[in-house]
XYZ file of C-alpha atoms in Angstrom:
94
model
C 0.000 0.000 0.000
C 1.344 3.410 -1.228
C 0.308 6.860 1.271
C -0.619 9.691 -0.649
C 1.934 12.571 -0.620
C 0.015 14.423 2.321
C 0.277 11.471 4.372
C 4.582 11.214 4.282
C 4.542 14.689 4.727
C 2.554 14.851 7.606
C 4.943 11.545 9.040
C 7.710 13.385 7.953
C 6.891 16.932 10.098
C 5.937 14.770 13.046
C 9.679 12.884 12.976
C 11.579 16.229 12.502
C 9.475 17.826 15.429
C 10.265 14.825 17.791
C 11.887 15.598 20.874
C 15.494 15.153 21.538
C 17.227 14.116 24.582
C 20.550 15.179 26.458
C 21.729 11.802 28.874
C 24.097 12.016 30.760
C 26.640 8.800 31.055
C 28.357 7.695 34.128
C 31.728 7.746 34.232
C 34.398 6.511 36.299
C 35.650 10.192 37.340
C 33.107 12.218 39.109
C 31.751 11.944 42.562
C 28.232 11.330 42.543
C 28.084 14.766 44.806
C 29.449 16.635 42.198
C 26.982 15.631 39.310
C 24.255 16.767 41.871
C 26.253 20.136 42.268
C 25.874 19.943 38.216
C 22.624 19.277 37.838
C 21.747 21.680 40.570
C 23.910 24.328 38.756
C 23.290 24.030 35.528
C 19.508 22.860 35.120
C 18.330 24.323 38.506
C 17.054 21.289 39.629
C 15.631 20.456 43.372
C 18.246 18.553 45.203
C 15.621 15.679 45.052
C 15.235 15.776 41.513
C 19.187 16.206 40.724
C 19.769 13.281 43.549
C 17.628 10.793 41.813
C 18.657 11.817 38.277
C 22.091 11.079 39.765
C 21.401 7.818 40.796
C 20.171 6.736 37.582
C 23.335 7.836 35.860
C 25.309 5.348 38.586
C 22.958 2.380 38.499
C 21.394 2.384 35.188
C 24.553 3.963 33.158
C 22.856 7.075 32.304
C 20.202 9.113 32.604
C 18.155 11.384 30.394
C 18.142 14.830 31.798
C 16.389 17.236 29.378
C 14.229 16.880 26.546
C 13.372 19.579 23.514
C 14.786 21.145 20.238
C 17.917 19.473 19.055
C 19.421 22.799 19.151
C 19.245 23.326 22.978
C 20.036 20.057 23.988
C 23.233 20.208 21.876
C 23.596 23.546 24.008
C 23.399 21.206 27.325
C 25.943 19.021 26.204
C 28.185 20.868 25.574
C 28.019 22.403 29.175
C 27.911 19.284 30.401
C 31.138 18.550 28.804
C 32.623 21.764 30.439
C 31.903 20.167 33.825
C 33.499 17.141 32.666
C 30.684 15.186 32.766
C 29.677 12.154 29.492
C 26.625 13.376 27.765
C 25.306 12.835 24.064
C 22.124 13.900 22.445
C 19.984 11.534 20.480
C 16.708 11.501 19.454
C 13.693 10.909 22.173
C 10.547 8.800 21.558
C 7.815 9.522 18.760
């Protein structure tokens, strides 16, 4: 089955407006208090929030810590990387 033109287009606008993610990797290297004195910093999270997003990043390997244009979150990588902290963008869920 073939979509009409309209219909890719539409599919198409919907995958370029998908949000992106910046995740954060653990690394062997930072204390887990300093990644909450990042997040805090940098994103202005609640020390629960920036805790708990830490913890992910130890136990699970990463975590994702914003979401939006792929613009910005390239933005937050890069800061992240001026911390010294392991982050990457990549696309989020449709």
């Amino acid at each position: 089955m073939t979509l009409p033109l309209e219909d890719v287009r539409l599919n198409e606008q919907q995958s370029a407006d998908a949000p992106w993610q910046t995740v954060v990797w653990n690394d062997p290297v930072n204390l887990m208090s300093y990644v909450v004195h990042v997040f805090r910093t940098y994103f202005g999270f609640s020390p629960e929030r920036a805790h708990r997003l830490m913890l992910a990043v130890h136990h699970e390997g990463h975590a994702v810590v914003a979401e939006g244009a792929r613009e910005q979150m390239e933005l937050h990588v890069q800061a992240m990387h001026d911390y010294g902290l392991w982050a990457t963008v990549r696309k989020g869920p449709q």
